Each structure stands twice: as structure tokens, then as C-alpha cells.
Tab-separated table of C-alpha atoms in Angstrom:
chain	number	residue	atom	x	y	z
A	113	MET	CA	-15.765	-5.931	10.699
A	114	VAL	CA	-12.492	-4.018	10.708
A	115	VAL	CA	-11.380	-1.175	8.427
A	116	VAL	CA	-7.677	-1.375	7.554
A	117	ASP	CA	-6.209	1.862	6.209
A	118	ILE	CA	-3.192	1.183	3.968
A	119	GLY	CA	-1.818	4.206	2.168
A	120	TYR	CA	-4.678	5.883	0.321
A	121	ARG	CA	-7.016	2.864	0.453
A	122	LYS	CA	-9.378	1.679	3.174
A	123	LEU	CA	-10.228	-2.036	3.106
A	124	VAL	CA	-12.931	-3.712	5.193
A	125	MET	CA	-12.718	-7.344	6.300
A	126	PRO	CA	-13.523	-9.680	9.186
A	127	LYS	CA	-11.391	-9.258	12.316
A	128	GLU	CA	-9.552	-12.571	11.838
A	129	LYS	CA	-8.469	-11.685	8.304
A	130	ALA	CA	-7.435	-8.186	9.378
A	131	MET	CA	-5.193	-9.647	12.076
A	132	ALA	CA	-3.603	-12.042	9.547
A	133	LEU	CA	-3.049	-9.130	7.145
A	134	VAL	CA	-1.417	-7.042	9.868
A	135	GLU	CA	0.955	-9.916	10.686
A	136	CYS	CA	1.962	-10.080	7.013
A	137	LEU	CA	2.407	-6.311	6.721
A	138	GLU	CA	4.560	-6.144	9.858
A	139	SER	CA	7.114	-8.499	8.310
A	140	ALA	CA	6.957	-7.084	4.769
A	141	GLU	CA	9.821	-5.110	3.234
A	142	VAL	CA	9.532	-2.481	0.505
A	143	TYR	CA	10.606	-3.391	-3.040
A	144	GLU	CA	11.337	-0.406	-5.279
A	145	GLU	CA	12.457	0.017	-8.869
A	146	LYS	CA	14.212	3.363	-9.396
A	147	TRP	CA	14.478	4.824	-12.886
A	148	TRP	CA	17.544	6.921	-13.726
A	149	SER	CA	17.644	9.538	-16.497
A	150	ASP	CA	20.339	9.473	-19.183
A	151	ASP	CA	22.084	12.502	-17.649
A	152	VAL	CA	22.269	10.982	-14.177
A	153	ARG	CA	23.433	7.610	-15.532
A	154	LYS	CA	26.250	9.296	-17.464
A	155	GLU	CA	27.216	11.372	-14.420
A	156	LYS	CA	27.315	8.289	-12.166
A	157	GLY	CA	28.856	6.011	-14.790
A	158	MET	CA	25.858	3.667	-14.763
A	159	ASP	CA	24.803	1.352	-17.587
A	160	SER	CA	21.425	0.251	-16.278
A	161	THR	CA	18.279	2.353	-16.620
A	162	TYR	CA	16.875	0.934	-13.367
A	163	THR	CA	18.238	-0.034	-9.985
A	164	TYR	CA	16.337	-2.325	-7.623
A	165	HIS	CA	16.082	-1.854	-3.880
A	166	VAL	CA	14.693	-3.728	-0.863
A	167	TYR	CA	14.565	-2.002	2.516
A	168	PRO	CA	12.565	-1.972	5.761
A	169	ASN	CA	8.989	-0.788	5.565
A	170	ASP	CA	8.459	2.379	7.590
A	171	ALA	CA	4.984	3.089	6.176
A	172	HIS	CA	2.158	3.091	8.665
A	173	PHE	CA	-1.244	1.521	8.534
A	174	SER	CA	-4.161	1.738	10.908
A	175	MET	CA	-7.216	-0.289	11.837
A	176	ARG	CA	-10.561	0.528	13.367
A	177	ILE	CA	-13.683	-1.420	14.183
A	178	LEU	CA	-16.754	-0.868	12.021
A	179	SER	CA	-20.156	-1.619	13.559
A	180	ASP	CA	-22.342	-4.180	11.812
A	181	SER	CA	-25.062	-1.606	11.130
A	182	HIS	CA	-22.562	0.870	9.637
A	183	PHE	CA	-21.064	-1.898	7.461
A	184	GLN	CA	-24.495	-3.003	6.202
A	185	MET	CA	-25.540	0.592	5.363
A	186	ALA	CA	-22.254	1.202	3.513
A	187	ARG	CA	-22.642	-2.051	1.602
A	188	LEU	CA	-26.177	-1.072	0.553
A	189	ALA	CA	-24.869	2.289	-0.677
A	190	GLY	CA	-22.312	0.500	-2.874
A	191	LYS	CA	-19.651	2.276	-4.925
A	192	PRO	CA	-20.070	6.061	-5.054
A	193	THR	CA	-20.920	7.657	-8.381
A	194	LYS	CA	-18.549	10.142	-10.022
A	195	GLU	CA	-20.102	13.557	-10.593
């Protein structure tokens, strides 16, 4: 199994799926909706509350191998409880 760290989330999956995911992420671009306040819109002469942007993804992700025994123990532990 492979742990893929994307942003603040760690996902675990088989090696083949992790490699396919990495291929997709490498070619992905960022899509962003930017909200503008009334003051800024008036200052810039804008009518729209939002602008939309697409640009290259410079975010990083990482992967690491997870042993079968570690994966099985983590799966048995399940989701942690909130205390």
C-alpha cells in the first residue's frame, strides 16, 4: 500500500492506483473562484462579485510505502475518536 499526502489529507491505496493518481495530479491545473468585496469592486470598477482563475498547480504532494502489517493494524484501529 502507498500513502499519498495531498494538502492536509493522507490517503492510502494500492500502488497501481497511487501511480495513476499521481499522473492525474501532475497534469492538473488549479481552478479558483475569488470573491471581491463591494469596496474593492467599486475601486476597480468591477461589476462581478467573483472572478474565476485557472493556473498551473505548484502545490506539492508526497508518497510513501506503508507495510502490510502497518496497514492492517491501522485498519483495525479504524477512525480515531474525538476527545
